[in-house]
Amino acid sequence: MEIINKQLSPEATLKIEIAEGKLKMSAVLDTKGVDAQLSASVDSDYFIDELAKKIPGTIDDAIFAVLKDALKQL
């Protein structure tokens, strides 16, 4: 599932998506003299677990559990 696919400038693009149970980000720079690409991915379960640690309380934990299962389907 594509979340963001945006042209940041005439030479740069950003793409963020959820695929294969991972949150994936890539940025591409394509200029006349320099080309570069940066990409990173993080396991969606790991990301959600780390996010849950930052939110106090336990009510959100049930929501995150459902979200983790849903993201595995993408």
PDB file of N, CA and C in Angstrom:
ATOM      1  N   MET A   1       0.852  -1.161   0.000  1.00  0.00           N
ATOM      2  CA  MET A   1       0.000   0.000   0.000  1.00  0.00           C
ATOM      3  C   MET A   1       0.903   1.230   0.000  1.00  0.00           C
ATOM      4  N   GLU A   2       0.737   2.031  -0.998  1.00  0.00           N
ATOM      5  CA  GLU A   2       1.511   3.258  -1.114  1.00  0.00           C
ATOM      6  C   GLU A   2       0.916   4.333  -0.209  1.00  0.00           C
ATOM      7  N   ILE A   3       1.762   4.950   0.603  1.00  0.00           N
ATOM      8  CA  ILE A   3       1.316   6.007   1.499  1.00  0.00           C
ATOM      9  C   ILE A   3       1.649   7.372   0.913  1.00  0.00           C
ATOM     10  N   ILE A   4       2.888   7.525   0.468  1.00  0.00           N
ATOM     11  CA  ILE A   4       3.337   8.779  -0.157  1.00  0.00           C
ATOM     12  C   ILE A   4       4.144   8.430  -1.390  1.00  0.00           C
ATOM     13  N   ASN A   5       3.891   9.124  -2.473  1.00  0.00           N
ATOM     14  CA  ASN A   5       4.725   9.072  -3.668  1.00  0.00           C
ATOM     15  C   ASN A   5       4.721  10.489  -4.199  1.00  0.00           C
ATOM     16  N   LYS A   6       5.751  11.254  -3.848  1.00  0.00           N
ATOM     17  CA  LYS A   6       5.719  12.689  -4.076  1.00  0.00           C
ATOM     18  C   LYS A   6       6.987  13.189  -4.744  1.00  0.00           C
ATOM     19  N   GLN A   7       6.810  14.057  -5.707  1.00  0.00           N
ATOM     20  CA  GLN A   7       7.916  14.763  -6.339  1.00  0.00           C
ATOM     21  C   GLN A   7       8.253  15.950  -5.435  1.00  0.00           C
ATOM     22  N   LEU A   8       9.417  15.907  -4.776  1.00  0.00           N
ATOM     23  CA  LEU A   8       9.796  16.963  -3.849  1.00  0.00           C
ATOM     24  C   LEU A   8      10.366  18.186  -4.559  1.00  0.00           C
ATOM     25  N   SER A   9      11.007  17.943  -5.676  1.00  0.00           N
ATOM     26  CA  SER A   9      11.580  18.996  -6.505  1.00  0.00           C
ATOM     27  C   SER A   9      11.709  18.418  -7.907  1.00  0.00           C
ATOM     28  N   PRO A  10      12.135  19.208  -8.883  1.00  0.00           N
ATOM     29  CA  PRO A  10      12.296  18.625 -10.222  1.00  0.00           C
ATOM     30  C   PRO A  10      13.279  17.450 -10.262  1.00  0.00           C
ATOM     31  N   GLU A  11      14.188  17.387  -9.278  1.00  0.00           N
ATOM     32  CA  GLU A  11      15.195  16.327  -9.266  1.00  0.00           C
ATOM     33  C   GLU A  11      14.990  15.260  -8.201  1.00  0.00           C
ATOM     34  N   ALA A  12      14.079  15.469  -7.250  1.00  0.00           N
ATOM     35  CA  ALA A  12      13.992  14.556  -6.107  1.00  0.00           C
ATOM     36  C   ALA A  12      12.578  14.017  -5.897  1.00  0.00           C
ATOM     37  N   THR A  13      12.509  12.726  -5.553  1.00  0.00           N
ATOM     38  CA  THR A  13      11.223  12.101  -5.246  1.00  0.00           C
ATOM     39  C   THR A  13      11.327  11.342  -3.914  1.00  0.00           C
ATOM     40  N   LEU A  14      10.178  11.184  -3.278  1.00  0.00           N
ATOM     41  CA  LEU A  14      10.078  10.449  -2.018  1.00  0.00           C
ATOM     42  C   LEU A  14       8.931   9.459  -2.137  1.00  0.00           C
ATOM     43  N   LYS A  15       9.188   8.236  -1.689  1.00  0.00           N
ATOM     44  CA  LYS A  15       8.140   7.214  -1.705  1.00  0.00           C
ATOM     45  C   LYS A  15       8.142   6.498  -0.355  1.00  0.00           C
ATOM     46  N   ILE A  16       6.973   6.395   0.257  1.00  0.00           N
ATOM     47  CA  ILE A  16       6.788   5.644   1.496  1.00  0.00           C
ATOM     48  C   ILE A  16       5.641   4.675   1.257  1.00  0.00           C
ATOM     49  N   GLU A  17       5.862   3.405   1.600  1.00  0.00           N
ATOM     50  CA  GLU A  17       4.847   2.392   1.381  1.00  0.00           C
ATOM     51  C   GLU A  17       4.927   1.312   2.452  1.00  0.00           C
ATOM     52  N   ILE A  18       3.860   0.559   2.569  1.00  0.00           N
ATOM     53  CA  ILE A  18       3.840  -0.627   3.418  1.00  0.00           C
ATOM     54  C   ILE A  18       3.680  -1.812   2.479  1.00  0.00           C
ATOM     55  N   ALA A  19       4.653  -2.716   2.542  1.00  0.00           N
ATOM     56  CA  ALA A  19       4.626  -3.896   1.678  1.00  0.00           C
ATOM     57  C   ALA A  19       5.384  -5.021   2.358  1.00  0.00           C
ATOM     58  N   GLU A  20       4.897  -6.232   2.224  1.00  0.00           N
ATOM     59  CA  GLU A  20       5.558  -7.421   2.758  1.00  0.00           C
ATOM     60  C   GLU A  20       5.823  -7.305   4.255  1.00  0.00           C
ATOM     61  N   GLY A  21       4.901  -6.652   4.975  1.00  0.00           N
ATOM     62  CA  GLY A  21       5.037  -6.511   6.417  1.00  0.00           C
ATOM     63  C   GLY A  21       6.082  -5.511   6.861  1.00  0.00           C
ATOM     64  N   LYS A  22       6.525  -4.654   5.942  1.00  0.00           N
ATOM     65  CA  LYS A  22       7.547  -3.664   6.256  1.00  0.00           C
ATOM     66  C   LYS A  22       7.088  -2.259   5.856  1.00  0.00           C
ATOM     67  N   LEU A  23       7.556  -1.291   6.619  1.00  0.00           N
ATOM     68  CA  LEU A  23       7.396   0.111   6.271  1.00  0.00           C
ATOM     69  C   LEU A  23       8.644   0.476   5.484  1.00  0.00           C
ATOM     70  N   LYS A  24       8.463   0.865   4.212  1.00  0.00           N
ATOM     71  CA  LYS A  24       9.601   1.122   3.329  1.00  0.00           C
ATOM     72  C   LYS A  24       9.613   2.577   2.883  1.00  0.00           C
ATOM     73  N   MET A  25      10.814   3.166   2.858  1.00  0.00           N
ATOM     74  CA  MET A  25      10.983   4.535   2.407  1.00  0.00           C
ATOM     75  C   MET A  25      12.125   4.573   1.405  1.00  0.00           C
ATOM     76  N   SER A  26      11.936   5.328   0.336  1.00  0.00           N
ATOM     77  CA  SER A  26      13.024   5.537  -0.611  1.00  0.00           C
ATOM     78  C   SER A  26      12.987   6.977  -1.107  1.00  0.00           C
ATOM     79  N   ALA A  27      14.163   7.510  -1.288  1.00  0.00           N
ATOM     80  CA  ALA A  27      14.317   8.861  -1.829  1.00  0.00           C
ATOM     81  C   ALA A  27      15.291   8.772  -2.994  1.00  0.00           C
ATOM     82  N   VAL A  28      14.968   9.478  -4.075  1.00  0.00           N
ATOM     83  CA  VAL A  28      15.799   9.441  -5.270  1.00  0.00           C
ATOM     84  C   VAL A  28      16.131  10.867  -5.682  1.00  0.00           C
ATOM     85  N   LEU A  29      17.416  11.087  -5.971  1.00  0.00           N
ATOM     86  CA  LEU A  29      17.892  12.361  -6.497  1.00  0.00           C
ATOM     87  C   LEU A  29      18.461  12.085  -7.875  1.00  0.00           C
ATOM     88  N   ASP A  30      17.973  12.785  -8.872  1.00  0.00           N
ATOM     89  CA  ASP A  30      18.405  12.564 -10.253  1.00  0.00           C
ATOM     90  C   ASP A  30      18.693  13.922 -10.885  1.00  0.00           C
ATOM     91  N   THR A  31      19.955  14.354 -10.774  1.00  0.00           N
ATOM     92  CA  THR A  31      20.347  15.650 -11.338  1.00  0.00           C
ATOM     93  C   THR A  31      21.211  15.431 -12.561  1.00  0.00           C
ATOM     94  N   LYS A  32      21.591  16.525 -13.185  1.00  0.00           N
ATOM     95  CA  LYS A  32      22.394  16.436 -14.399  1.00  0.00           C
ATOM     96  C   LYS A  32      23.755  15.790 -14.137  1.00  0.00           C
ATOM     97  N   GLY A  33      24.332  16.049 -12.960  1.00  0.00           N
ATOM     98  CA  GLY A  33      25.661  15.519 -12.680  1.00  0.00           C
ATOM     99  C   GLY A  33      25.727  14.472 -11.585  1.00  0.00           C
ATOM    100  N   VAL A  34      24.693  14.381 -10.782  1.00  0.00           N
ATOM    101  CA  VAL A  34      24.727  13.459  -9.642  1.00  0.00           C
ATOM    102  C   VAL A  34      23.406  12.709  -9.544  1.00  0.00           C
ATOM    103  N   ASP A  35      23.511  11.415  -9.361  1.00  0.00           N
ATOM    104  CA  ASP A  35      22.339  10.584  -9.095  1.00  0.00           C
ATOM    105  C   ASP A  35      22.565   9.883  -7.759  1.00  0.00           C
ATOM    106  N   ALA A  36      21.526   9.802  -6.946  1.00  0.00           N
ATOM    107  CA  ALA A  36      21.640   9.119  -5.655  1.00  0.00           C
ATOM    108  C   ALA A  36      20.306   8.501  -5.295  1.00  0.00           C
ATOM    109  N   GLN A  37      20.395   7.429  -4.541  1.00  0.00           N
ATOM    110  CA  GLN A  37      19.183   6.776  -4.043  1.00  0.00           C
ATOM    111  C   GLN A  37      19.443   6.305  -2.623  1.00  0.00           C
ATOM    112  N   LEU A  38      18.475   6.544  -1.762  1.00  0.00           N
ATOM    113  CA  LEU A  38      18.539   6.105  -0.373  1.00  0.00           C
ATOM    114  C   LEU A  38      17.265   5.332  -0.092  1.00  0.00           C
ATOM    115  N   SER A  39      17.418   4.170   0.522  1.00  0.00           N
ATOM    116  CA  SER A  39      16.224   3.416   0.884  1.00  0.00           C
ATOM    117  C   SER A  39      16.422   2.783   2.257  1.00  0.00           C
ATOM    118  N   ALA A  40      15.318   2.607   2.931  1.00  0.00           N
ATOM    119  CA  ALA A  40      15.330   1.976   4.249  1.00  0.00           C
ATOM    120  C   ALA A  40      14.009   1.264   4.450  1.00  0.00           C
ATOM    121  N   SER A  41      14.046   0.217   5.246  1.00  0.00           N
ATOM    122  CA  SER A  41      12.804  -0.473   5.602  1.00  0.00           C
ATOM    123  C   SER A  41      12.893  -0.900   7.059  1.00  0.00           C
ATOM    124  N   VAL A  42      11.741  -0.948   7.679  1.00  0.00           N
ATOM    125  CA  VAL A  42      11.658  -1.391   9.068  1.00  0.00           C
ATOM    126  C   VAL A  42      10.469  -2.336   9.187  1.00  0.00           C
ATOM    127  N   ASP A  43      10.665  -3.401   9.920  1.00  0.00           N
ATOM    128  CA  ASP A  43       9.588  -4.360  10.141  1.00  0.00           C
ATOM    129  C   ASP A  43       8.422  -3.640  10.809  1.00  0.00           C
ATOM    130  N   SER A  44       7.227  -3.800  10.287  1.00  0.00           N
ATOM    131  CA  SER A  44       6.072  -3.072  10.813  1.00  0.00           C
ATOM    132  C   SER A  44       5.784  -3.433  12.272  1.00  0.00           C
ATOM    133  N   ASP A  45       5.991  -4.702  12.669  1.00  0.00           N
ATOM    134  CA  ASP A  45       5.789  -5.084  14.072  1.00  0.00           C
ATOM    135  C   ASP A  45       6.755  -4.335  14.986  1.00  0.00           C
ATOM    136  N   TYR A  46       8.004  -4.262  14.571  1.00  0.00           N
ATOM    137  CA  TYR A  46       9.013  -3.553  15.362  1.00  0.00           C
ATOM    138  C   TYR A  46       8.648  -2.079  15.503  1.00  0.00           C
ATOM    139  N   PHE A  47       8.256  -1.448  14.391  1.00  0.00           N
ATOM    140  CA  PHE A  47       7.894  -0.029  14.409  1.00  0.00           C
ATOM    141  C   PHE A  47       6.716   0.219  15.361  1.00  0.00           C
ATOM    142  N   ILE A  48       5.688  -0.618  15.260  1.00  0.00           N
ATOM    143  CA  ILE A  48       4.502  -0.428  16.101  1.00  0.00           C
ATOM    144  C   ILE A  48       4.831  -0.686  17.569  1.00  0.00           C
ATOM    145  N   ASP A  49       5.657  -1.694  17.844  1.00  0.00           N
ATOM    146  CA  ASP A  49       6.059  -1.958  19.227  1.00  0.00           C
ATOM    147  C   ASP A  49       6.818  -0.773  19.821  1.00  0.00           C
ATOM    148  N   GLU A  50       7.714  -0.191  19.039  1.00  0.00           N
ATOM    149  CA  GLU A  50       8.474   0.966  19.516  1.00  0.00           C
ATOM    150  C   GLU A  50       7.565   2.181  19.702  1.00  0.00           C
ATOM    151  N   LEU A  51       6.621   2.355  18.806  1.00  0.00           N
ATOM    152  CA  LEU A  51       5.664   3.456  18.933  1.00  0.00           C
ATOM    153  C   LEU A  51       4.808   3.273  20.192  1.00  0.00           C
ATOM    154  N   ALA A  52       4.372   2.050  20.450  1.00  0.00           N
ATOM    155  CA  ALA A  52       3.542   1.769  21.624  1.00  0.00           C
ATOM    156  C   ALA A  52       4.281   2.076  22.926  1.00  0.00           C
ATOM    157  N   LYS A  53       5.598   1.845  22.934  1.00  0.00           N
ATOM    158  CA  LYS A  53       6.395   2.150  24.122  1.00  0.00           C
ATOM    159  C   LYS A  53       6.391   3.641  24.454  1.00  0.00           C
ATOM    160  N   LYS A  54       6.217   4.467  23.453  1.00  0.00           N
ATOM    161  CA  LYS A  54       6.252   5.924  23.637  1.00  0.00           C
ATOM    162  C   LYS A  54       4.922   6.487  24.119  1.00  0.00           C
ATOM    163  N   ILE A  55       3.860   5.707  24.010  1.00  0.00           N
ATOM    164  CA  ILE A  55       2.526   6.183  24.389  1.00  0.00           C
ATOM    165  C   ILE A  55       2.173   5.584  25.748  1.00  0.00           C
ATOM    166  N   PRO A  56       1.946   6.429  26.748  1.00  0.00           N
ATOM    167  CA  PRO A  56       1.631   5.899  28.076  1.00  0.00           C
ATOM    168  C   PRO A  56       0.269   5.196  28.116  1.00  0.00           C
ATOM    169  N   GLY A  57       0.143   4.272  29.043  1.00  0.00           N
ATOM    170  CA  GLY A  57      -1.120   3.549  29.201  1.00  0.00           C
ATOM    171  C   GLY A  57      -1.140   2.278  28.382  1.00  0.00           C
ATOM    172  N   THR A  58      -2.273   1.559  28.483  1.00  0.00           N
ATOM    173  CA  THR A  58      -2.382   0.272  27.792  1.00  0.00           C
ATOM    174  C   THR A  58      -3.553   0.202  26.822  1.00  0.00           C
ATOM    175  N   ILE A  59      -4.388   1.221  26.782  1.00  0.00           N
ATOM    176  CA  ILE A  59      -5.546   1.187  25.887  1.00  0.00           C
ATOM    177  C   ILE A  59      -5.097   1.073  24.428  1.00  0.00           C
ATOM    178  N   ASP A  60      -4.047   1.786  24.070  1.00  0.00           N
ATOM    179  CA  ASP A  60      -3.553   1.759  22.701  1.00  0.00           C
ATOM    180  C   ASP A  60      -2.987   0.393  22.311  1.00  0.00           C
ATOM    181  N   ASP A  61      -2.586  -0.425  23.264  1.00  0.00           N
ATOM    182  CA  ASP A  61      -1.992  -1.718  22.946  1.00  0.00           C
ATOM    183  C   ASP A  61      -2.948  -2.617  22.168  1.00  0.00           C
ATOM    184  N   ALA A  62      -4.222  -2.601  22.497  1.00  0.00           N
ATOM    185  CA  ALA A  62      -5.212  -3.407  21.775  1.00  0.00           C
ATOM    186  C   ALA A  62      -5.361  -2.912  20.342  1.00  0.00           C
ATOM    187  N   ILE A  63      -5.361  -1.606  20.181  1.00  0.00           N
ATOM    188  CA  ILE A  63      -5.464  -1.022  18.838  1.00  0.00           C
ATOM    189  C   ILE A  63      -4.242  -1.400  18.015  1.00  0.00           C
ATOM    190  N   PHE A  64      -3.065  -1.301  18.629  1.00  0.00           N
ATOM    191  CA  PHE A  64      -1.836  -1.642  17.910  1.00  0.00           C
ATOM    192  C   PHE A  64      -1.784  -3.119  17.544  1.00  0.00           C
ATOM    193  N   ALA A  65      -2.327  -3.982  18.379  1.00  0.00           N
ATOM    194  CA  ALA A  65      -2.357  -5.413  18.064  1.00  0.00           C
ATOM    195  C   ALA A  65      -3.191  -5.674  16.808  1.00  0.00           C
ATOM    196  N   VAL A  66      -4.319  -5.010  16.703  1.00  0.00           N
ATOM    197  CA  VAL A  66      -5.165  -5.146  15.510  1.00  0.00           C
ATOM    198  C   VAL A  66      -4.445  -4.563  14.286  1.00  0.00           C
ATOM    199  N   LEU A  67      -3.803  -3.428  14.474  1.00  0.00           N
ATOM    200  CA  LEU A  67      -3.069  -2.786  13.375  1.00  0.00           C
ATOM    201  C   LEU A  67      -1.931  -3.676  12.890  1.00  0.00           C
ATOM    202  N   LYS A  68      -1.209  -4.297  13.804  1.00  0.00           N
ATOM    203  CA  LYS A  68      -0.112  -5.187  13.409  1.00  0.00           C
ATOM    204  C   LYS A  68      -0.628  -6.330  12.543  1.00  0.00           C
ATOM    205  N   ASP A  69      -1.750  -6.934  12.919  1.00  0.00           N
ATOM    206  CA  ASP A  69      -2.333  -8.007  12.125  1.00  0.00           C
ATOM    207  C   ASP A  69      -2.768  -7.512  10.747  1.00  0.00           C
ATOM    208  N   ALA A  70      -3.347  -6.321  10.712  1.00  0.00           N
ATOM    209  CA  ALA A  70      -3.806  -5.765   9.432  1.00  0.00           C
ATOM    210  C   ALA A  70      -2.634  -5.468   8.498  1.00  0.00           C
ATOM    211  N   LEU A  71      -1.547  -4.941   9.041  1.00  0.00           N
ATOM    212  CA  LEU A  71      -0.400  -4.601   8.208  1.00  0.00           C
ATOM    213  C   LEU A  71       0.268  -5.836   7.613  1.00  0.00           C
ATOM    214  N   LYS A  72       0.175  -6.953   8.281  1.00  0.00           N
ATOM    215  CA  LYS A  72       0.742  -8.192   7.747  1.00  0.00           C
ATOM    216  C   LYS A  72       0.010  -8.645   6.496  1.00  0.00           C
ATOM    217  N   GLN A  73      -1.226  -8.202   6.330  1.00  0.00           N
ATOM    218  CA  GLN A  73      -2.024  -8.585   5.171  1.00  0.00           C
ATOM    219  C   GLN A  73      -1.681  -7.768   3.918  1.00  0.00           C
ATOM    220  N   LEU A  74      -0.957  -6.685   4.095  1.00  0.00           N
ATOM    221  CA  LEU A  74      -0.633  -5.813   2.943  1.00  0.00           C
ATOM    222  C   LEU A  74       0.584  -6.283   2.213  1.00  0.00           C
TER     223      LEU A  74
END
